[in-house]
């Protein structure tokens, strides 16, 4: 079995190496064949491991010891339990769909083999992250997915906007990763180990350990949790480290789907859930996580209302949904957060790939104002996008309904500081989410076709290699919610892989409302309960208003924007975060660098220490050369003067 665990990430790595180093030899067909085969094998093995774990077989194995320092071993190993097995299936399934889709989307791109190399290596990196059993390997996977996102966002490196976007992602994540690295260092200092099991087993005994800081006395576990969460804020794009994610749209659409659905942005959510044995002992950290998540959920959803780029609407949707997951983590509903991560992976990948299908048909046009009327021209893309939108809006029985409603109910039951604010924030987010998701659908597929006249004659459905992944993703977007709802709610799905203190167990309170119900009865009860609660009617209202504004009275959105122009500008400027960071941090850093170069490097080091020394010696040598005339009487005169001064010196003494 250990060889099976090892084969899952390594088969993706091997495929990536072959496609990257021998791409010109094996050609385009060879590159996509070997990488798709690699991720397909990884998916098959992941499903097998998942089934084995569900039958009760978990594992914690060490593959090898990378090094030993101060008696502390740095190891590579795998922790295979319900949480990691679930993530393995999600990552490999979505990655396989993206690999297949890429054949059609990148068909004419000159970097075809390079792209398949990158996405296969991306999958390997994420698998190493979710399968890790220690903080060292977690950090390796953490940084590896960051590197691959940098390469893939800037894949079209000849575009200035792509280079700006990948540098932005890189720098913002460096801030988060700095906190993450400090958190790992604090774990090593406090527990003397990087192994998950050792750290988790000692967490309760360390709950009262404190450390003095300039801000007073802090509990060590709170410090560790907050530092680790800074890393999660960067990777999972939480306010205020969210600014890189919308710009990641500069990369090709397949990688947007992979980043937003199953890899990089989910890493932070997974990490906090994995660290539940630590976070549970810090009320402060949980409240911070809850408030940050709820703030991201509502404020990023509002920005999505004014976006006209089809991919950016879906991107801000990702930001908002990540906020829901983060808020659930802060409410100690870790199981529900991962449940929503899973359902979201399916319908968000579906929405991105559907958007890409539209972009292909319109010759890479992304402005929704130049779309419309594609419903009959692209029926498969339309139907799958409709399914994704219904799932995102939380309409039963689609997947998002079960996971999102569970998050809202969990936050309502939470007693953490900030829970009341969080509840109303995520509740308002339901209406906004439904509105912008169906705004996208109506502007793209309904109404009058606003495409260029030269394109209208050539509009058609995307080829099968593009639509097949859409159909495959649409299926779990429909059934995944009610299929796994009961197991998640009853605590059977993740078992002991997630730790929750009794006083924080909001999931158990939710399950109490469905006492004695299982299977189809539980699903029907959840739907009946959902349709009489505010989230359902807020979603329906959002969908209706989107239809009225973009199908019935198409002049109304413009009137609203002009009436509330200051608010519209705030949302259009994304609350000024980009302006603030660009002017205060980026430009200030450039000015600081120029000042340091001019005054310290060029002025002090080059000008004074190096060139100044050389110039001083040169000046002294010039003076000294005047003495060396070559005339004997000059030297004799100098000797007489020197002897005279020496006599005066001794007489004076």
XYZ file of C-alpha atoms in Angstrom:
653
model
C 0.000 0.000 0.000
C 2.914 2.384 0.705
C 3.992 2.077 -2.940
C 0.443 3.046 -3.992
C 0.576 6.212 -1.889
C 3.947 7.099 -3.396
C 2.785 6.380 -6.946
C -0.121 8.856 -6.799
C 1.992 12.054 -6.797
C 5.018 10.578 -8.565
C 3.091 9.496 -11.661
C 2.083 13.151 -12.157
C 5.680 14.265 -11.581
C 7.026 11.717 -14.076
C 4.491 12.781 -16.716
C 5.418 16.423 -16.158
C 9.132 15.720 -16.571
C 8.589 13.814 -19.803
C 6.318 16.518 -21.270
C 8.684 19.280 -20.165
C 12.063 17.833 -21.158
C 11.037 15.795 -24.186
C 8.079 17.833 -25.453
C 9.647 18.488 -28.848
C 10.448 14.791 -29.263
C 7.019 13.392 -28.340
C 5.070 16.254 -29.893
C 1.739 17.731 -28.880
C -0.153 14.475 -28.963
C 2.512 12.773 -26.883
C 2.564 15.583 -24.314
C -1.168 15.569 -23.655
C -1.400 11.778 -23.840
C 1.235 11.112 -21.204
C 0.090 13.851 -18.796
C -3.585 12.894 -19.095
C -2.650 9.246 -18.584
C -0.606 10.227 -15.522
C -3.365 12.179 -13.825
C -5.926 9.499 -14.795
C -3.793 6.871 -13.045
C -3.484 9.193 -10.040
C -7.280 9.595 -9.974
C -7.874 5.833 -10.188
C -5.413 5.173 -7.372
C -6.889 8.019 -5.303
C -10.376 6.559 -5.646
C -9.032 3.173 -4.581
C -7.273 4.719 -1.571
C -10.426 6.673 -0.725
C -12.502 3.486 -0.746
C -9.877 1.765 1.413
C -9.899 4.646 3.908
C -13.704 4.659 4.034
C -13.535 0.987 4.985
C -11.460 1.942 8.038
C -7.854 1.700 6.844
C -5.811 4.830 7.508
C -2.046 5.183 7.368
C 0.754 7.398 8.612
C 3.957 6.375 6.843
C 7.423 7.871 6.526
C 8.994 7.490 3.089
C 12.488 8.685 3.993
C 14.380 11.049 6.271
C 15.598 14.053 4.332
C 17.952 15.251 7.063
C 18.543 15.563 10.816
C 19.428 18.797 12.602
C 19.775 19.143 16.358
C 18.212 15.725 16.806
C 15.076 16.775 14.877
C 14.386 14.647 11.789
C 13.123 16.283 8.621
C 11.060 13.645 6.883
C 8.983 13.007 3.788
C 5.866 11.009 4.554
C 2.154 10.564 4.014
C -0.841 10.856 6.321
C -3.677 9.058 4.589
C -6.993 9.552 6.344
C -10.502 10.681 5.457
C -9.468 14.311 4.988
C -6.437 13.717 2.769
C -8.158 10.960 0.761
C -11.093 13.271 0.020
C -8.748 16.031 -1.129
C -6.792 13.589 -3.310
C -9.936 12.585 -5.207
C -11.057 16.205 -5.650
C -7.644 17.380 -6.860
C -7.087 14.550 -9.329
C -10.655 14.570 -10.709
C -10.743 18.306 -11.393
C -7.186 18.175 -12.725
C -8.128 15.386 -15.145
C -11.062 17.423 -16.451
C -8.795 20.446 -16.912
C -6.171 18.327 -18.707
C -8.734 17.013 -21.196
C -10.283 20.458 -21.690
C -6.855 21.950 -22.391
C -6.520 19.893 -25.581
C -9.278 21.984 -27.143
C -8.602 25.325 -25.461
C -4.835 25.453 -26.098
C -4.927 23.693 -29.469
C -3.261 26.550 -31.363
C -0.948 27.781 -28.604
C 2.808 27.483 -29.284
C 3.441 26.666 -25.613
C 1.217 23.560 -25.714
C 3.724 21.048 -24.295
C 4.975 23.519 -21.702
C 1.430 24.103 -20.462
C 0.788 20.375 -19.972
C 4.115 20.087 -18.163
C 3.109 22.899 -15.790
C -0.407 21.683 -14.953
C 0.817 18.144 -14.313
C 3.519 19.516 -12.001
C 0.859 21.674 -10.338
C -1.160 18.534 -9.592
C 1.923 16.815 -8.154
C 2.593 19.814 -5.878
C -0.951 19.900 -4.520
C -0.951 16.151 -3.896
C 2.281 16.410 -1.918
C 0.686 19.169 0.148
C -2.536 17.348 1.025
C -0.840 13.983 1.621
C 1.883 15.318 3.931
C 2.243 14.091 7.501
C 4.597 16.826 8.685
C 5.121 20.564 8.425
C 8.278 20.293 6.308
C 6.516 18.502 3.475
C 3.498 20.771 3.915
C 5.781 23.761 3.371
C 7.340 22.123 0.305
C 3.927 21.582 -1.283
C 2.842 25.049 -0.151
C 5.729 26.736 -1.934
C 5.536 24.428 -4.946
C 1.913 25.345 -5.713
C 2.902 28.994 -5.315
C 5.711 28.560 -7.829
C 3.462 26.779 -10.325
C 0.770 29.434 -10.007
C 3.444 32.054 -10.747
C 4.512 30.214 -13.897
C 0.957 29.552 -15.069
C -0.497 33.017 -14.405
C 2.392 34.410 -16.438
C 2.239 31.600 -18.998
C 1.771 34.121 -21.830
C 4.935 35.901 -20.732
C 5.018 38.145 -23.794
C 2.036 40.025 -22.331
C 2.961 42.809 -19.931
C -0.305 42.347 -18.022
C 0.456 38.664 -17.448
C 3.910 39.438 -16.059
C 2.419 42.097 -13.780
C -0.229 39.626 -12.577
C 2.153 36.784 -11.790
C 4.542 39.128 -10.006
C 1.622 40.480 -7.991
C 0.582 36.951 -7.021
C 4.170 36.109 -6.133
C 4.724 39.157 -3.916
C 1.385 38.990 -2.090
C 1.930 35.316 -1.368
C 5.412 36.045 -0.077
C 3.771 38.126 2.649
C 1.467 35.257 3.576
C 4.256 32.706 3.329
C 6.465 34.742 5.650
C 3.797 34.455 8.358
C 3.328 30.780 7.527
C 7.050 30.088 7.880
C 7.139 31.915 11.226
C 4.199 29.783 12.344
C 6.063 26.574 11.454
C 9.142 27.884 13.292
C 6.964 28.581 16.337
C 5.575 25.028 16.144
C 9.108 23.635 16.095
C 10.145 25.850 19.015
C 7.140 25.000 21.191
C 6.708 21.304 20.402
C 10.220 20.307 19.321
C 8.802 18.402 16.352
C 7.412 18.941 12.873
C 5.424 15.716 12.818
C 1.651 16.233 12.792
C 0.888 13.424 15.217
C 3.428 14.573 17.799
C 2.276 18.195 17.580
C -1.446 17.409 17.672
C -1.058 15.039 20.635
C 0.752 17.769 22.597
C -1.543 20.664 21.660
C -3.866 20.400 24.646
C -1.000 20.273 27.137
C 0.416 23.472 25.582
C -2.840 25.435 25.674
C -1.708 27.502 28.681
C 1.844 28.185 27.448
C 2.425 31.924 27.015
C 4.971 34.217 25.450
C 5.713 37.876 26.191
C 5.523 40.364 23.336
C 5.520 44.175 22.993
C 1.717 43.862 22.980
C 1.527 41.938 26.222
C 1.279 38.269 27.086
C -0.032 35.915 24.383
C -0.824 32.242 24.362
C 1.618 30.333 22.185
C -1.159 28.458 20.397
C -2.858 31.733 19.477
C 0.393 33.074 18.060
C 0.941 29.877 16.066
C -2.617 29.803 14.726
C -2.578 33.454 13.691
C 0.759 33.073 11.925
C -0.399 29.949 10.104
C -3.609 31.723 9.149
C -1.633 34.580 7.610
C -0.300 31.958 5.219
C -3.847 30.752 4.561
C -4.960 34.341 3.901
C -2.358 34.586 1.155
C -2.991 31.229 -0.495
C -6.785 31.309 -0.126
C -7.004 35.029 -0.982
C -8.673 36.441 2.110
C -8.925 40.164 2.794
C -6.529 41.983 2.748
C -4.261 39.512 0.889
C -6.876 38.841 -1.778
C -5.722 41.241 -4.479
C -3.714 38.712 -6.502
C -6.558 36.313 -7.297
C -8.653 38.417 -9.737
C -5.501 39.236 -11.707
C -4.742 35.523 -12.033
C -7.265 35.648 -14.896
C -4.335 36.719 -17.085
C -3.423 33.047 -17.332
C -5.198 30.676 -19.737
C -8.721 29.662 -18.672
C -7.822 26.017 -17.861
C -5.358 27.135 -15.231
C -7.873 29.624 -13.840
C -10.194 26.661 -13.310
C -7.466 24.577 -11.679
C -6.238 27.362 -9.363
C -9.726 28.458 -8.326
C -11.297 25.028 -7.941
C -8.901 22.414 -6.628
C -5.339 23.548 -6.039
C -3.777 26.739 -4.767
C -6.727 28.607 -3.251
C -7.998 25.488 -1.498
C -4.606 24.902 0.145
C -5.290 27.441 2.897
C -8.720 25.988 3.668
C -7.296 22.480 3.818
C -4.391 23.582 6.020
C -6.618 25.184 8.671
C -8.877 22.111 8.691
C -5.827 19.870 9.074
C -4.619 22.067 11.941
C -7.972 21.834 13.766
C -6.311 20.168 16.827
C -4.348 23.410 17.280
C -6.962 25.989 16.269
C -9.561 24.488 18.615
C -7.561 25.667 21.631
C -7.482 29.323 20.558
C -10.749 31.226 20.793
C -9.009 34.362 19.554
C -7.718 32.709 16.398
C -11.106 31.170 15.611
C -12.821 34.557 15.919
C -10.239 36.183 13.644
C -10.739 33.438 11.062
C -14.528 33.790 11.296
C -14.559 37.585 10.887
C -11.996 37.637 8.060
C -13.916 34.929 6.194
C -17.302 36.627 6.536
C -15.851 39.986 5.482
C -14.329 38.423 2.378
C -17.587 36.629 1.564
C -19.777 39.721 1.386
C -17.377 42.422 0.215
C -15.872 40.406 -2.631
C -19.354 39.326 -3.739
C -20.340 42.983 -4.038
C -17.377 43.661 -6.330
C -18.557 40.809 -8.555
C -21.739 42.793 -9.254
C -19.934 45.407 -11.370
C -17.506 43.200 -13.309
C -18.021 42.845 -17.054
C -15.189 40.430 -17.814
C -16.786 36.965 -17.696
C -13.750 35.381 -16.034
C -13.454 38.117 -13.424
C -17.069 37.630 -12.360
C -16.266 33.980 -11.669
C -13.002 35.010 -9.992
C -14.755 37.304 -7.502
C -17.231 34.504 -6.951
C -14.292 32.334 -5.912
C -13.123 34.990 -3.469
C -16.577 35.149 -1.926
C -16.978 31.380 -1.683
C -13.541 31.042 -0.108
C -14.817 33.535 2.452
C -17.728 31.190 3.205
C -15.326 28.288 3.725
C -13.051 30.385 5.945
C -15.999 31.587 8.023
C -17.051 27.959 8.498
C -13.545 27.139 9.740
C -13.808 29.993 12.255
C -17.116 28.559 13.465
C -15.342 25.197 14.022
C -17.444 23.638 11.238
C -14.352 22.187 9.582
C -16.252 19.261 8.044
C -18.749 21.607 6.412
C -15.952 23.897 5.157
C -14.304 20.954 3.381
C -17.732 19.798 2.178
C -18.237 23.185 0.535
C -14.663 23.087 -0.773
C -15.567 19.845 -2.560
C -18.886 20.940 -4.028
C -17.397 24.319 -4.942
C -14.513 22.607 -6.754
C -16.964 20.924 -9.106
C -19.278 23.800 -9.929
C -16.536 26.447 -9.971
C -14.394 24.414 -12.362
C -17.570 23.949 -14.410
C -18.247 27.699 -14.520
C -14.679 28.559 -15.488
C -14.549 25.955 -18.224
C -17.987 27.034 -19.490
C -16.716 30.611 -19.601
C -13.698 29.344 -21.521
C -15.992 27.572 -23.979
C -17.737 30.883 -24.655
C -14.399 32.650 -25.012
C -13.247 30.075 -27.574
C -16.425 30.533 -29.608
C -16.080 34.331 -29.534
C -12.398 34.264 -30.528
C -11.170 35.208 -27.024
C -13.669 37.971 -26.347
C -14.273 38.170 -22.572
C -16.507 41.251 -22.203
C -20.049 40.088 -21.391
C -21.457 43.297 -22.909
C -20.303 41.952 -26.277
C -22.026 38.604 -25.813
C -25.667 37.524 -25.502
C -28.045 35.230 -27.345
C -25.753 32.179 -27.176
C -28.350 29.905 -25.565
C -29.466 28.252 -28.813
C -26.039 28.418 -30.475
C -24.165 26.707 -27.605
C -26.776 24.504 -25.891
C -24.349 22.202 -24.055
C -22.291 25.102 -22.720
C -25.481 26.928 -21.726
C -27.004 23.964 -19.896
C -23.821 23.191 -17.982
C -23.329 26.872 -17.115
C -26.933 26.972 -15.879
C -26.246 23.965 -13.643
C -23.114 25.629 -12.288
C -24.980 28.876 -11.644
C -27.809 27.094 -9.818
C -25.269 25.248 -7.677
C -23.408 28.480 -6.933
C -26.633 30.303 -6.035
C -27.585 27.503 -3.640
C -30.804 26.309 -5.280
C -31.910 22.794 -4.233
C -31.150 20.040 -5.051
C -27.872 21.256 -6.584
C -24.619 20.704 -4.704
C -24.071 24.253 -3.470
C -27.425 24.314 -1.680
C -26.457 21.639 0.842
C -22.950 22.880 1.608
C -23.630 26.625 1.617
C -26.796 26.358 3.708
C -24.945 24.162 6.168
C -22.273 26.858 6.516
C -24.872 29.544 7.189
C -26.640 27.381 9.768
C -23.329 26.491 11.421
C -22.398 30.158 11.783
C -25.871 30.883 13.184
C -25.259 28.281 15.908
C -21.734 29.493 16.670
C -21.015 31.313 19.913
C -17.643 32.685 18.800
C -16.962 36.398 19.020
C -18.106 37.968 15.751
C -20.578 35.193 14.903
C -23.556 37.581 14.692
C -21.750 39.824 12.221
C -20.580 36.798 10.257
C -24.083 35.349 10.047
C -25.628 38.468 8.536
C -22.643 38.930 6.211
C -22.900 35.421 4.725
C -26.692 35.708 4.621
C -26.465 38.908 2.563
C -23.878 37.183 0.406
C -26.497 34.651 -0.706
C -28.566 37.350 -2.427
C -25.532 38.980 -4.034
C -24.142 35.637 -5.212
C -27.416 34.631 -6.859
C -27.669 38.028 -8.558
C -24.173 38.164 -10.092
C -24.143 34.480 -11.082
C -27.385 34.847 -13.058
C -26.323 38.255 -14.312
C -23.469 36.392 -15.999
C -25.847 33.756 -17.356
C -28.391 36.247 -18.734
C -25.812 38.640 -20.229
C -23.953 35.787 -21.920
C -26.671 33.447 -23.132
C -29.948 35.422 -23.193
C -31.174 38.546 -24.927
C -29.766 40.023 -28.096
C -26.456 38.877 -29.513
C -23.993 41.767 -29.255
C -21.083 39.940 -30.868
C -19.183 41.450 -33.773
C -20.925 40.946 -37.094
C -17.896 39.098 -38.459
C -18.162 36.543 -35.645
C -21.885 35.861 -35.759
C -21.669 33.722 -38.899
C -19.057 31.469 -37.300
C -20.512 31.022 -33.814
C -20.983 27.382 -32.889
C -20.815 24.960 -29.983
C -17.321 24.080 -28.767
C -15.844 20.733 -29.818
C -16.428 17.559 -27.844
C -13.022 17.680 -26.164
C -14.208 20.936 -24.525
C -17.841 20.036 -23.769
C -17.139 16.529 -22.399
C -15.358 17.857 -19.276
C -18.267 20.282 -18.813
C -20.755 17.414 -18.745
C -18.508 15.370 -16.422
C -18.268 18.298 -13.979
C -22.002 19.028 -14.226
C -22.845 15.600 -12.795
C -21.177 16.087 -9.366
C -22.381 19.706 -9.383
C -25.876 18.220 -9.224
C -25.472 15.121 -7.041
C -22.451 15.711 -4.786
C -24.433 17.773 -2.272
C -27.215 15.362 -1.381
C -24.957 12.333 -1.956
C -22.562 13.229 0.875
C -24.725 15.533 3.018
C -25.777 12.896 5.520
C -22.278 11.491 6.062
C -20.806 14.969 6.594
C -23.589 16.075 8.935
C -23.383 12.938 11.081
C -19.611 13.159 11.439
C -19.025 9.919 9.542
C -17.315 11.432 6.533
C -14.116 12.772 8.066
C -14.014 10.650 11.200
C -11.090 11.411 13.502
C -9.132 13.350 10.875
C -10.768 16.540 12.183
C -10.813 17.487 15.863
C -13.520 19.654 17.430
C -14.040 20.454 21.105
C -17.502 19.626 22.414
C -18.315 23.254 23.190
C -17.500 24.228 19.578
C -19.299 21.384 17.827
C -21.887 23.288 15.784
C -22.103 20.434 13.267
C -23.508 18.180 15.966
C -26.148 20.819 16.730
C -27.137 20.875 13.062
C -27.353 17.087 12.972
C -29.648 17.127 15.999
C -32.294 18.793 13.847
C -32.354 15.736 11.572
C -32.291 13.144 14.336
C -33.288 9.694 13.107
C -33.342 10.632 9.428
C -31.070 8.956 6.901
C -30.726 8.582 3.161
C -33.448 10.077 1.006
C -35.490 11.118 4.038
C -32.593 13.242 5.258
C -32.194 14.849 1.836
C -35.897 15.702 1.564
C -35.900 17.066 5.104
C -32.917 19.284 4.282
C -34.630 20.596 1.145
C -37.928 21.211 2.945
C -36.069 22.984 5.729
C -34.079 24.999 3.212
C -37.044 26.335 1.235
C -38.580 27.915 4.325
C -35.377 29.639 5.492
C -34.084 33.097 4.452
C -31.132 31.871 2.295
C -33.411 30.154 -0.235
C -35.699 33.140 -0.687
C -32.759 35.534 -0.852
C -31.312 33.401 -3.648
C -34.625 33.290 -5.503
C -34.982 37.064 -5.135
C -31.466 37.574 -6.487
C -32.198 35.391 -9.526
C -35.494 37.173 -10.204
C -33.914 40.631 -9.987
C -31.076 39.547 -12.279
C -33.660 38.388 -14.827
C -35.620 41.625 -14.510
C -32.516 43.801 -14.888
C -30.820 41.943 -17.722
C -33.711 40.381 -19.634
C -36.826 42.457 -18.961
C -35.672 46.016 -18.249
C -32.135 46.202 -19.621
C -31.890 49.975 -19.091
C -32.303 49.663 -15.337
C -28.716 48.589 -14.422
C -27.304 51.685 -16.120
C -29.772 53.941 -14.298
C -28.901 52.330 -10.946
C -25.179 52.767 -11.643
C -25.638 56.455 -12.460
C -27.871 57.028 -9.423
C -25.383 55.418 -7.048
C -22.277 56.523 -8.925
C -20.018 56.988 -5.841
C -20.853 53.468 -4.623
C -20.425 52.078 -8.133
C -16.972 53.658 -8.368
C -15.955 52.219 -5.009
C -16.921 48.734 -6.176
C -15.394 49.261 -9.620
C -12.135 50.329 -7.937
C -12.337 47.244 -5.691
C -12.394 49.400 -2.537
C -9.077 50.972 -3.530
C -6.924 48.061 -2.401
C -4.969 47.982 -5.657
C -4.477 51.749 -5.611
C -3.375 51.651 -1.973
C -0.938 48.790 -2.423
C 0.415 50.191 -5.675
C 0.939 53.722 -4.373
C 1.911 53.071 -0.766
C 3.753 49.779 -0.862
C 4.898 49.164 -4.426
C 5.930 52.741 -5.287
C 7.277 53.389 -1.797
C 9.397 50.268 -2.067
C 10.721 51.394 -5.449
C 11.536 54.840 -4.041
C 13.177 53.264 -1.010
C 15.227 51.019 -3.263
C 16.322 53.938 -5.422
C 17.200 55.959 -2.328
C 19.213 53.108 -0.861
C 21.012 52.606 -4.147
C 21.776 56.297 -4.620
C 22.843 57.084 -1.055
C 24.019 53.775 0.384
C 25.228 51.697 -2.535
C 26.346 54.319 -5.041
C 27.086 57.052 -2.490
C 28.525 55.363 0.595
C 29.845 52.024 -0.666
C 30.883 52.842 -4.238
C 31.493 56.562 -3.838
C 33.198 56.736 -0.424
C 34.470 53.318 0.612
C 35.589 51.925 -2.750
C 36.080 54.828 -5.128
C 36.944 57.170 -2.242
C 39.771 54.925 -1.104
C 41.073 54.612 -4.655
C 40.812 58.358 -5.244
C 42.561 59.093 -1.937
C 45.455 56.814 -2.766
C 45.655 58.313 -6.236
C 45.762 61.853 -4.798
C 48.409 60.878 -2.232
C 50.434 59.183 -4.958
C 50.256 62.320 -7.097
C 51.700 64.365 -4.245
C 54.301 61.724 -3.492
C 55.405 61.638 -7.114
C 56.399 65.307 -6.851
C 59.074 64.310 -4.373
C 60.622 61.693 -6.674
C 62.330 64.148 -9.102
C 65.386 62.043 -9.933
C 67.852 64.841 -8.986
C 70.523 63.930 -6.396
C 70.683 67.403 -4.844
C 66.920 67.281 -4.159
C 67.347 64.023 -2.252
C 70.383 65.402 -0.360
C 68.411 68.517 0.559
C 65.539 66.341 1.824
C 67.969 64.284 3.932
C 69.458 67.453 5.465
C 66.001 68.821 6.304
C 65.031 65.450 7.832
C 68.234 65.304 9.903
C 67.660 68.879 11.090
C 64.096 68.074 12.200
C 65.278 64.934 13.983
C 67.867 66.944 15.941
C 65.184 69.499 16.900
C 62.929 66.667 18.094
C 65.552 65.266 20.463
C 66.556 68.742 21.690
C 62.922 69.545 22.402
C 62.545 66.361 24.467
